[in-house]
Amino acid sequence: MPTMQVNFRLFTYNFIGLLLLSGCIGGSKLGNANKAYLIGEYDRAAEQFKKAYKKENNKYTKGEISYYLGECYRKTNKPKKASLQYARAVRYNYEMADAGLYLGDCYLAAQKYEEAIEAYEEYLQKEPLDKRAHNGIASCKLAMNDSIETRYTLTKLKTVNHTRYSDFSPGYASTNYDQIYFSSMRTEKKKRRKSRITGQGGSNIYMAKIDAKGEWTEPELLDEAVNSEFDEGSATMSANGKEMFFTRCRYDNEQPRSAEMYMVSRSGGKWGEAVQIEVGGDSLLVAHPAISNDGETLYFVSDMPGGFGGKDIWKTTKSNEGGWGQPVNMGSVINTAGDEVFPSVRMDGSLYFSSNAHIGYGGLDIYRAAYNDEKQYWEVHNLGRPLNSEGDDFGIAFKGMEEAGLLSSSRGSSRAVDNIYEFTLPKLEFSLKGMVYSEKNDEPVADAYLRLIGTDGTNVKLSVREDGSFGAKLAPKTEYVFMVAAKGYFNHKHKLSTVGLGNNKEFNIEVGMLPMEDAIVLKNIQFEKEKYELNKDAQQELNRLAAILNLNTSIILDIKAHASGEGSASEALQLSQKRAESVMNYLQTKGIPAERLSVNGVGNAEPVTVTKRQAQKASFLKEGDVLTDQFIRRIRGNSNREVAHSLNRRIEFLINKE
């Protein structure tokens, strides 16, 4: 059975013959409901089933009625109502196996993920190999984790959309992207015919364009060359804007008919006569045409033999005789046992479509399929939130290769009304902020300057403010190097890159400048008690030091290591020597020659004098305190005493020049 999304948006009345169920409810007292359901009038059938349920006493029959009432709601995109009916059918032990599957689908669409997982798992006990249920469980986990949320933004087209009736499947009319065609189920003032399937109007194709003020105009109904007494929709244009491909659903009171595809040409601003596109047999359903950019390949939806279940996406190419060749199924990577519908083709040849059986967020989700020439197969990816939602998301159209366009969605509608949304991917924004300070006293280095060089051609000199801060805008997909220089300090070099970043980012970098004299204590190079191994923080700090040493090759570094509260004086001396050697060995792995390094372990002989910044971080200390063993023993609290010892367990660097 196709889902409700496919029924009322695509095939309407003439597709009803394909929906007939051999197992529908029998019995004269359900005659009206049964007849309405069999001909696809789900809105009307739901009312009849509700009346019949109230009068029924047999539990099995009540379960049967509940199932078909759930089907009516599901097919008209009312998952919350449908889930109540499927749950009741399961409770009454109605033996229609897919009730559990559809119950899970409806819970998923209603964002009741735990209940959905439970329903799918119960269904899998009966049908353990049904991939739809396995994908349903994966979809619940995807929705709960929100693992593929993107930066796209969506805005509803208020002027184009009707407040009460569905508007869907937009498509651009030209490369100017200032005119669109779309399907609508709105009812005209003079023609209030409503569908007994959905309670909405019949589907027709409308046009809207952007006016001189940059606003969308009120939609206009296309003339009778396109719109007929039947239902039309899902229009797509050729690249030159001269041909329109669309679906027409003819209906016959005497016999069921299938959806058909048509093509109409435009000349001098007028549409000619619509011509049916014949692919497959007369009785086969073919719909949702999507023409490739070169006009040689036509993608479409069908349930013809040779598919994978439900509705599949197929393609056909132009023949030498001018018609269309033998249809080819797009394969099991794209098609599933569920429904794949609403294909569209981008200029680069990538295929977009909607599915209710791939892993997604509920209902129909939009997917991108790109062919991997190297691996020789299609790769399918969910477009993520917010392009996809818990509702039905389908009918996407891009502005060429821009990350912008239109799509249709039922999100947020309790009445199964689709709306057209405009989407765009905002430009990535990257920035650089930082602080230049002295490694000697943590004070700002205001007279420093910074030069920023990028692979995009950037080469600018940035001023450093009095407080030592600086900032700059960065470009996407660019690698940068910046140099910092100041009188009395060794030059500093740093690299950063925006290549491969998919989200906005602000780089915050503190630049510690090494003075050309005195001893320097770098941050984060401290040790655990009785340990001499370097932790990750220490390694990162030494990486920064190594970069400075490689940039300033005249530097000779004396490495002095300290210990505190760790055994006797001789034991502390040995431990500090090992710490100094650990630092030297690591710097050598970063390309610093041994002749530029010397080590000296001094044990606990030189306790630290607390700086202003250290006192601010440790409230039990004050600036000028000397952290001798005797002083530390007087500090209250084991944790405070350990903090004081950790300040003593440090590495100092004495910088000399050749």
XYZ file of C-alpha atoms in Angstrom:
658
model
C 0.000 0.000 0.000
C 1.354 3.433 -0.851
C 1.500 5.999 1.903
C -0.854 8.924 2.315
C 1.728 11.317 0.967
C 1.767 9.625 -2.400
C -1.992 9.242 -2.663
C -3.325 12.716 -2.210
C -0.402 14.698 -3.587
C 0.294 12.713 -6.669
C -2.217 10.322 -8.041
C -5.607 11.462 -6.667
C -8.745 10.011 -8.223
C -7.395 8.076 -11.170
C -4.875 6.234 -9.029
C -7.550 4.828 -6.774
C -7.929 1.664 -8.792
C -4.420 0.656 -7.709
C -5.340 1.029 -4.063
C -8.054 -1.616 -3.940
C -7.608 -4.124 -1.148
C -8.766 -7.688 -1.449
C -9.131 -7.863 2.331
C -11.249 -4.782 2.960
C -14.158 -4.985 5.379
C -17.211 -6.855 4.202
C -20.770 -6.768 5.451
C -23.751 -4.672 4.540
C -23.693 -2.556 7.679
C -20.254 -1.317 6.636
C -21.243 -0.918 3.028
C -20.915 2.867 2.806
C -17.571 2.972 4.611
C -16.268 0.017 2.620
C -17.294 1.515 -0.711
C -15.789 4.918 0.106
C -12.512 3.284 1.142
C -12.310 1.045 -1.939
C -12.640 4.001 -4.301
C -10.100 5.961 -2.288
C -12.400 8.541 -0.680
C -10.517 8.394 2.612
C -11.853 11.578 4.148
C -15.432 10.416 3.591
C -14.626 6.808 4.534
C -13.172 7.918 7.894
C -16.464 9.488 8.889
C -18.362 6.342 7.908
C -15.932 4.063 9.784
C -16.263 6.160 12.952
C -20.042 5.775 12.847
C -19.740 2.044 12.223
C -17.298 1.588 15.119
C -19.731 3.110 17.613
C -22.429 0.614 16.592
C -20.166 -2.470 16.511
C -19.974 -4.940 19.447
C -17.723 -7.678 18.055
C -14.134 -7.050 19.209
C -12.497 -8.539 16.128
C -14.612 -6.394 13.816
C -13.880 -3.342 15.983
C -10.177 -4.098 15.477
C -10.740 -4.409 11.731
C -12.589 -1.100 11.590
C -9.820 0.517 13.663
C -7.201 -0.717 11.210
C -8.945 0.743 8.167
C -9.738 3.941 10.028
C -6.000 4.144 10.767
C -5.346 3.591 7.062
C -7.669 6.475 6.179
C -5.820 8.795 8.558
C -2.392 7.597 7.471
C -3.183 8.078 3.795
C -4.372 11.636 4.474
C -1.290 12.445 6.568
C -2.772 12.513 10.068
C -0.235 10.354 11.951
C -1.430 11.168 15.476
C -4.986 10.078 14.692
C -3.722 7.082 12.734
C -1.518 5.880 15.589
C -4.507 5.751 17.947
C -6.420 3.552 15.510
C -3.514 1.199 14.743
C -2.852 0.806 18.476
C -6.494 -0.118 18.953
C -6.341 -2.611 16.082
C -3.273 -4.249 17.645
C -4.997 -4.318 21.034
C -8.001 -6.098 19.509
C -5.581 -8.651 17.940
C -6.599 -7.798 14.408
C -4.479 -10.062 12.208
C -3.244 -7.520 9.656
C 0.526 -7.797 10.215
C 1.502 -4.370 8.854
C -0.621 -2.617 11.490
C 2.383 -2.756 13.822
C 4.686 -1.355 11.145
C 2.343 1.532 10.354
C 1.847 2.145 14.074
C 5.611 2.612 14.392
C 5.637 4.919 11.345
C 2.889 7.078 12.827
C 4.579 7.278 16.232
C 7.776 8.312 14.450
C 5.961 11.041 12.523
C 4.336 12.184 15.777
C 7.803 12.358 17.420
C 6.927 9.645 19.941
C 10.222 7.847 19.451
C 10.197 5.449 22.401
C 6.688 4.262 21.491
C 7.768 3.921 17.853
C 10.750 1.739 18.749
C 8.525 -0.475 20.877
C 6.007 -0.841 18.025
C 8.728 -1.662 15.485
C 10.328 -4.232 17.787
C 6.987 -5.923 18.411
C 6.337 -5.988 14.653
C 9.792 -7.496 14.023
C 8.894 -10.443 16.225
C 6.401 -11.363 13.484
C 8.360 -10.103 10.482
C 12.059 -10.184 11.512
C 13.417 -9.551 7.999
C 11.393 -6.436 7.174
C 14.038 -3.776 6.577
C 11.426 -1.025 6.853
C 11.053 -1.728 10.567
C 14.815 -1.901 11.106
C 15.194 1.440 9.317
C 12.324 2.768 11.411
C 14.251 2.024 14.611
C 17.361 3.646 13.137
C 15.227 6.659 12.167
C 14.040 7.057 15.761
C 17.629 7.068 16.991
C 18.608 9.565 14.293
C 15.780 11.895 15.274
C 16.573 11.628 18.984
C 20.282 12.323 18.445
C 19.772 14.923 15.702
C 23.139 13.853 14.324
C 22.916 15.481 10.876
C 21.550 18.924 11.650
C 22.764 21.469 9.077
C 23.021 25.265 8.792
C 20.233 25.675 6.224
C 17.512 28.183 7.038
C 13.880 27.921 5.873
C 11.264 30.586 5.321
C 7.655 29.938 4.365
C 6.527 31.709 1.160
C 3.518 33.480 2.647
C 2.303 35.129 -0.560
C 2.480 31.902 -2.554
C 0.997 29.536 0.026
C -2.709 29.184 0.693
C -3.656 29.160 4.360
C -6.056 26.179 4.142
C -5.014 24.072 1.164
C -1.828 22.318 0.133
C 0.781 23.906 -2.124
C 3.699 21.700 -3.127
C 6.324 20.576 -5.672
C 7.750 23.958 -6.734
C 10.041 24.271 -9.732
C 11.916 27.178 -11.301
C 10.869 28.281 -14.761
C 14.210 29.719 -15.930
C 17.807 30.312 -14.941
C 16.800 33.747 -13.614
C 14.972 31.917 -10.813
C 12.353 34.666 -10.662
C 9.383 32.545 -11.760
C 8.078 29.262 -10.358
C 5.458 26.650 -11.140
C 3.906 24.633 -8.351
C 0.989 22.335 -7.556
C -1.928 23.464 -5.430
C -5.095 21.915 -4.013
C -6.765 25.256 -3.387
C -10.390 25.647 -4.486
C -11.372 28.499 -6.763
C -14.222 30.799 -5.777
C -16.312 29.741 -8.754
C -15.416 26.088 -8.462
C -15.665 24.659 -4.970
C -15.276 20.997 -5.862
C -13.504 19.278 -2.974
C -11.800 15.927 -2.887
C -13.485 13.172 -0.955
C -10.022 11.724 -0.539
C -8.462 14.618 1.368
C -11.190 17.200 1.913
C -9.103 19.616 -0.164
C -9.522 20.765 -3.741
C -8.320 19.035 -6.871
C -4.701 19.558 -7.890
C -3.776 22.166 -10.507
C -0.575 23.876 -11.632
C -0.037 27.538 -10.741
C 2.581 30.130 -11.546
C 4.082 32.929 -9.425
C 6.922 35.362 -10.115
C 9.010 37.972 -8.367
C 7.884 41.549 -9.017
C 9.916 44.767 -9.270
C 9.947 45.054 -5.473
C 11.471 41.626 -5.105
C 8.245 40.116 -3.724
C 6.383 37.043 -4.936
C 3.157 37.838 -6.772
C -0.199 36.213 -6.119
C -0.294 32.795 -7.837
C -2.005 32.498 -11.218
C -3.745 29.369 -12.506
C -2.232 28.140 -15.795
C -4.527 28.013 -18.803
C -6.443 25.003 -20.117
C -3.544 23.842 -22.261
C -1.997 22.572 -19.030
C -4.807 22.392 -16.474
C -7.757 20.259 -17.514
C -10.870 18.897 -15.847
C -8.607 16.308 -14.239
C -5.792 16.691 -11.685
C -2.370 18.026 -12.684
C 0.773 18.491 -10.641
C 4.512 17.970 -10.068
C 5.636 20.195 -12.922
C 9.290 20.386 -13.941
C 10.899 22.554 -16.610
C 13.581 21.850 -19.180
C 16.848 23.780 -18.824
C 15.859 26.268 -21.566
C 12.436 26.855 -20.012
C 10.575 25.907 -23.207
C 9.189 22.528 -22.131
C 7.170 21.528 -19.090
C 6.804 17.940 -17.873
C 3.997 17.156 -15.444
C 1.662 14.476 -14.060
C -1.981 14.225 -15.064
C -4.459 12.048 -13.206
C -7.449 11.233 -15.367
C -10.352 9.437 -13.802
C -13.177 7.364 -15.191
C -16.396 6.443 -13.432
C -16.451 3.098 -15.251
C -12.905 1.842 -14.717
C -9.707 2.624 -12.786
C -6.973 4.583 -14.566
C -3.320 5.178 -13.799
C -1.403 8.422 -13.415
C 0.264 9.581 -16.629
C 3.095 11.922 -17.610
C 2.710 14.723 -20.129
C 4.929 17.230 -21.878
C 3.893 20.629 -23.197
C 5.973 23.164 -25.146
C 5.862 26.942 -24.935
C 6.298 29.336 -27.827
C 5.787 33.076 -27.769
C 4.628 32.931 -24.168
C 1.818 30.462 -24.934
C 1.555 26.791 -24.139
C 0.803 24.332 -26.898
C -1.114 21.085 -26.657
C -0.042 18.653 -23.923
C 1.312 15.340 -25.276
C 1.402 12.152 -23.239
C 4.836 10.628 -22.569
C 4.504 6.918 -23.195
C 6.775 4.690 -21.155
C 5.728 1.192 -20.112
C 2.228 -0.159 -20.697
C -1.085 1.689 -20.724
C -2.181 0.360 -17.342
C 1.071 1.173 -15.526
C 1.364 4.078 -13.130
C 3.974 6.639 -14.222
C 4.278 10.034 -12.564
C 6.575 12.733 -11.151
C 8.720 13.445 -14.220
C 12.144 15.058 -13.691
C 14.208 15.998 -16.737
C 18.008 16.078 -16.697
C 19.878 19.277 -17.515
C 20.819 18.055 -21.002
C 17.247 16.922 -21.692
C 18.339 13.381 -22.546
C 17.228 11.520 -19.397
C 13.788 11.500 -17.808
C 13.395 10.259 -14.243
C 9.963 9.258 -13.004
C 8.034 7.255 -10.391
C 6.275 3.966 -11.085
C 5.175 0.714 -9.487
C 5.783 -1.278 -12.667
C 7.089 -4.860 -12.393
C 10.804 -5.201 -11.703
C 10.889 -2.786 -8.774
C 11.663 -3.283 -5.091
C 8.209 -2.716 -3.617
C 5.953 0.297 -3.290
C 6.796 3.135 -5.671
C 10.275 3.191 -7.244
C 12.256 5.751 -9.182
C 12.997 4.806 -12.777
C 14.679 6.505 -15.704
C 14.430 6.467 -19.464
C 16.606 8.069 -22.135
C 15.707 9.567 -25.486
C 15.785 7.163 -28.376
C 17.089 7.865 -31.857
C 13.509 7.823 -33.116
C 12.612 10.784 -30.886
C 10.647 8.901 -28.252
C 11.752 7.458 -24.936
C 13.564 4.160 -24.458
C 13.008 1.195 -22.186
C 12.587 2.196 -18.509
C 15.450 1.282 -16.164
C 15.011 0.922 -12.411
C 17.441 3.084 -10.389
C 18.407 0.138 -8.222
C 18.246 -1.022 -4.616
C 20.555 1.668 -3.213
C 17.972 4.311 -4.116
C 14.754 2.267 -4.077
C 13.394 0.375 -1.087
C 10.370 -1.715 -0.120
C 8.651 1.588 0.695
C 7.964 4.554 -1.572
C 10.554 6.699 -3.375
C 8.895 9.685 -5.004
C 9.275 13.296 -6.212
C 12.644 13.050 -8.009
C 14.512 16.143 -9.186
C 17.844 16.524 -10.949
C 20.472 19.147 -10.234
C 22.809 20.668 -12.810
C 25.721 18.475 -11.663
C 23.669 15.316 -12.305
C 22.964 14.506 -8.652
C 19.492 13.109 -8.033
C 17.222 14.268 -5.225
C 14.149 12.327 -4.132
C 11.896 11.666 -1.155
C 11.417 8.362 0.637
C 9.444 7.023 3.566
C 11.600 3.917 4.015
C 15.200 5.128 4.083
C 16.489 6.198 7.499
C 14.960 9.616 8.235
C 12.959 11.768 10.625
C 9.466 10.467 9.859
C 7.103 10.659 6.890
C 8.828 11.571 3.650
C 12.411 12.836 3.892
C 14.524 14.321 1.109
C 17.686 12.485 0.044
C 20.570 13.208 -2.304
C 21.939 10.467 -4.525
C 25.310 11.072 -6.183
C 27.014 8.567 -8.454
C 30.541 7.616 -7.403
C 32.428 7.003 -10.647
C 35.370 5.406 -8.877
C 33.282 2.939 -6.862
C 30.634 2.545 -9.588
C 27.553 2.941 -7.397
C 25.145 5.526 -6.029
C 25.699 7.067 -2.606
C 22.548 8.214 -0.809
C 22.514 10.782 2.009
C 19.718 12.272 4.107
C 19.757 16.085 3.808
C 19.313 16.427 7.571
C 17.457 19.029 9.581
C 16.058 21.563 8.987
C 15.429 20.613 5.332
C 13.857 17.440 6.708
C 11.441 17.262 9.606
C 8.983 14.939 11.333
C 6.447 15.843 8.622
C 6.558 15.124 4.897
C 9.403 16.903 3.082
C 9.537 16.582 -0.698
C 9.640 18.318 -4.068
C 12.980 20.127 -3.757
C 14.281 22.518 -6.424
C 17.703 24.209 -6.372
C 18.819 27.508 -7.878
C 21.384 25.897 -10.134
C 24.459 25.053 -8.065
C 23.645 27.542 -5.323
C 22.854 26.091 -1.915
C 19.441 27.724 -2.088
C 16.032 26.915 -3.527
C 12.526 25.745 -2.688
C 10.898 22.678 -1.174
C 7.481 21.633 0.138
C 6.683 20.312 3.585
C 3.757 19.455 5.842
C 5.734 20.299 8.991
C 3.750 21.908 11.776
C 0.363 21.224 10.158
C -2.214 19.210 12.063
C -4.503 19.244 9.001
C -2.018 17.676 6.563
C -1.571 20.933 4.646
C 1.652 21.288 2.647
C 3.430 24.597 2.242
C 6.257 25.818 0.045
C 9.434 26.943 1.799
C 12.411 28.888 0.560
C 15.742 27.613 1.869
C 19.280 28.915 1.797
C 22.631 28.001 3.261
C 24.122 31.129 4.866
C 27.724 31.872 4.029
C 30.207 30.473 6.476
C 31.648 33.073 8.832
C 35.081 32.697 10.362
C 36.962 35.128 12.538
C 40.195 35.382 14.453
C 40.437 36.879 17.925
C 43.403 36.803 20.190
C 45.656 38.307 22.826
C 49.399 39.026 22.712
C 51.028 38.812 26.140
C 54.477 38.376 27.652
C 55.422 34.925 28.893
C 57.479 36.677 31.574
C 54.741 38.543 33.457
C 51.456 37.834 31.616
C 51.144 41.517 30.749
C 49.834 42.630 27.318
C 52.396 43.364 24.620
C 50.786 46.449 23.109
C 53.581 47.403 20.697
C 53.447 44.070 18.839
C 52.229 43.728 15.277
C 50.771 40.781 13.390
C 50.943 39.888 9.702
C 48.276 37.537 8.348
C 48.974 35.597 5.138
C 46.406 33.307 3.477
C 46.322 30.920 0.524
C 43.528 33.065 -0.950
C 46.018 35.927 -1.447
C 45.451 37.632 1.894
C 48.502 39.564 3.113
C 47.599 42.154 5.743
C 49.240 43.782 8.732
C 47.044 43.848 11.833
C 47.517 46.264 14.680
C 47.506 45.068 18.265
C 45.430 47.172 20.663
C 46.715 48.609 23.925
C 45.184 45.765 25.869
C 47.077 43.284 23.654
C 44.013 42.126 21.733
C 43.627 41.735 17.962
C 40.981 40.485 15.521
C 40.339 39.764 11.848
C 37.798 38.192 9.483
C 38.786 34.924 7.806
C 37.672 33.373 4.524
C 36.325 29.816 4.031
C 38.524 27.106 2.509
C 41.723 28.997 3.300
C 44.940 28.150 5.116
C 46.582 30.925 7.097
C 49.926 31.686 8.662
C 50.365 34.666 10.941
C 53.571 36.126 12.345
C 53.744 38.177 15.529
C 56.707 40.419 16.268
C 57.545 42.874 19.050
C 60.703 44.661 20.157
C 62.537 42.713 22.847
C 60.710 39.466 22.048
C 61.374 36.516 19.815
C 59.096 36.212 16.765
C 56.044 33.976 16.991
C 54.507 31.976 14.157
C 51.108 30.262 14.118
C 49.053 28.303 11.557
C 45.307 27.855 11.254
C 42.909 26.681 8.556
C 39.238 27.008 7.609
C 39.522 24.224 5.023
C 36.889 21.532 5.530
C 34.990 23.388 8.258
C 31.226 23.100 7.853
C 30.146 25.433 10.641
C 30.918 28.980 11.669
C 33.917 29.277 13.921
C 35.746 31.917 15.916
C 39.417 31.115 16.471
C 40.566 32.331 19.871
C 44.357 32.308 20.135
C 46.558 33.527 22.931
C 50.034 34.440 21.705
C 52.641 34.208 24.454
C 55.745 36.155 23.441
C 59.118 34.957 24.747
C 61.344 37.799 26.011
C 64.956 37.742 24.878
C 66.160 37.638 28.479
C 65.294 36.236 31.919
C 63.699 32.915 32.871
C 60.329 31.934 31.417
C 57.752 29.557 32.892
C 55.354 28.307 30.240
C 51.753 27.536 31.146
C 50.539 23.957 31.464
C 53.998 22.364 31.751
C 53.480 20.883 35.188
C 53.711 17.366 36.525
C 51.738 15.044 38.730
C 53.268 14.061 42.045
C 56.293 11.758 41.606
C 55.748 11.705 37.805
C 57.984 12.918 34.986
C 55.837 11.937 31.964
C 54.426 14.765 29.836
C 50.626 15.046 29.668
C 48.698 16.330 26.641
C 48.574 19.916 27.897
C 52.335 19.922 28.354
C 52.854 18.467 24.865
C 50.677 21.163 23.294
C 52.633 23.867 25.112
C 55.936 22.352 23.987
C 54.645 22.189 20.405
C 54.153 25.938 20.598
C 57.626 26.406 22.047
C 59.158 24.215 19.331
C 57.514 26.381 16.667
C 59.098 29.468 18.210
C 62.513 27.790 18.433
C 62.313 26.697 14.789
C 61.410 30.250 13.816
C 64.186 31.810 15.922
C 67.171 29.580 15.224
C 69.586 31.669 17.292
C 67.925 30.666 20.574
C 69.806 28.351 22.959
C 67.541 26.953 25.648
C 68.481 25.972 29.195
C 65.747 23.738 30.646
C 65.431 23.935 34.439
C 63.069 21.526 36.188
C 61.727 21.712 39.747
C 60.149 19.313 42.252
C 58.060 19.837 45.382
C 56.931 17.625 48.269
C 58.323 14.464 46.675
C 60.646 12.544 48.962
C 64.047 13.569 50.201
C 66.192 16.314 48.672
C 68.167 13.757 46.658
C 64.996 12.046 45.430
C 63.543 15.414 44.405
C 66.758 16.238 42.572
C 66.676 12.996 40.593
C 62.989 13.431 39.748
C 63.459 16.998 38.531
C 66.371 15.887 36.331
C 64.123 13.266 34.692
C 61.487 15.955 34.102
C 64.025 18.218 32.399
C 65.187 15.326 30.216
C 61.554 14.497 29.264
C 61.135 18.050 27.989
C 64.438 17.979 26.101
C 63.650 14.628 24.458
C 60.230 15.837 23.338
C 61.636 19.037 21.817
C 64.156 16.957 19.905
C 61.313 14.950 18.349
C 60.005 18.302 17.054
C 63.232 19.051 15.213
C 65.179 21.058 17.808
C 68.886 20.016 17.713
C 70.418 18.690 20.935
C 73.180 21.320 20.789
C 70.573 24.047 21.316
C 69.284 22.418 24.517
C 70.662 21.804 28.003
C 68.993 20.411 31.120
C 69.264 21.097 34.822
C 67.217 19.495 37.587
C 67.318 21.543 40.787
C 64.935 19.519 42.976
C 63.074 21.573 45.565
C 65.853 24.096 46.114
C 64.134 27.005 44.320
C 60.474 27.335 45.430
C 58.225 29.523 43.297
C 57.267 33.077 44.235
C 53.520 33.502 43.646
C 52.617 35.891 40.820
C 49.577 38.131 40.643
C 47.796 35.820 38.189
C 48.541 32.740 40.309
C 47.132 34.484 43.379
C 43.958 35.347 41.468
C 43.422 31.688 40.604
C 44.250 30.351 44.087
C 42.427 32.460 46.688
C 44.381 30.965 49.593
C 47.592 32.496 48.194
C 48.690 36.083 47.767
C 51.161 37.698 45.425
C 54.715 37.394 46.753
C 54.219 34.224 48.800
C 57.263 31.903 48.566
C 56.125 28.277 48.394
C 58.708 26.585 50.586
C 57.959 23.205 52.167
C 57.498 24.957 55.523
C 55.039 27.487 54.006
C 53.006 24.799 52.244
C 52.657 22.735 55.432
C 50.883 25.714 57.031
C 48.238 25.887 54.252
C 44.847 24.513 55.304
C 43.323 21.676 53.308
C 45.010 18.813 51.464
C 43.688 19.994 48.075
C 45.077 23.515 48.616
C 48.447 22.132 49.665
C 48.541 19.964 46.525
C 47.786 23.028 44.356
C 50.754 24.808 45.928
C 53.027 21.817 45.303
C 51.853 21.658 41.656
C 52.916 25.282 41.161
C 56.404 24.317 42.335
C 56.545 21.305 39.958
C 57.396 23.427 36.975
C 59.725 23.845 34.047
C 61.623 27.099 33.538
C 63.350 28.054 30.338
C 66.435 30.241 30.368
C 66.806 31.768 26.921
C 70.221 32.671 25.571
C 71.408 33.793 22.140
C 74.449 32.480 20.309
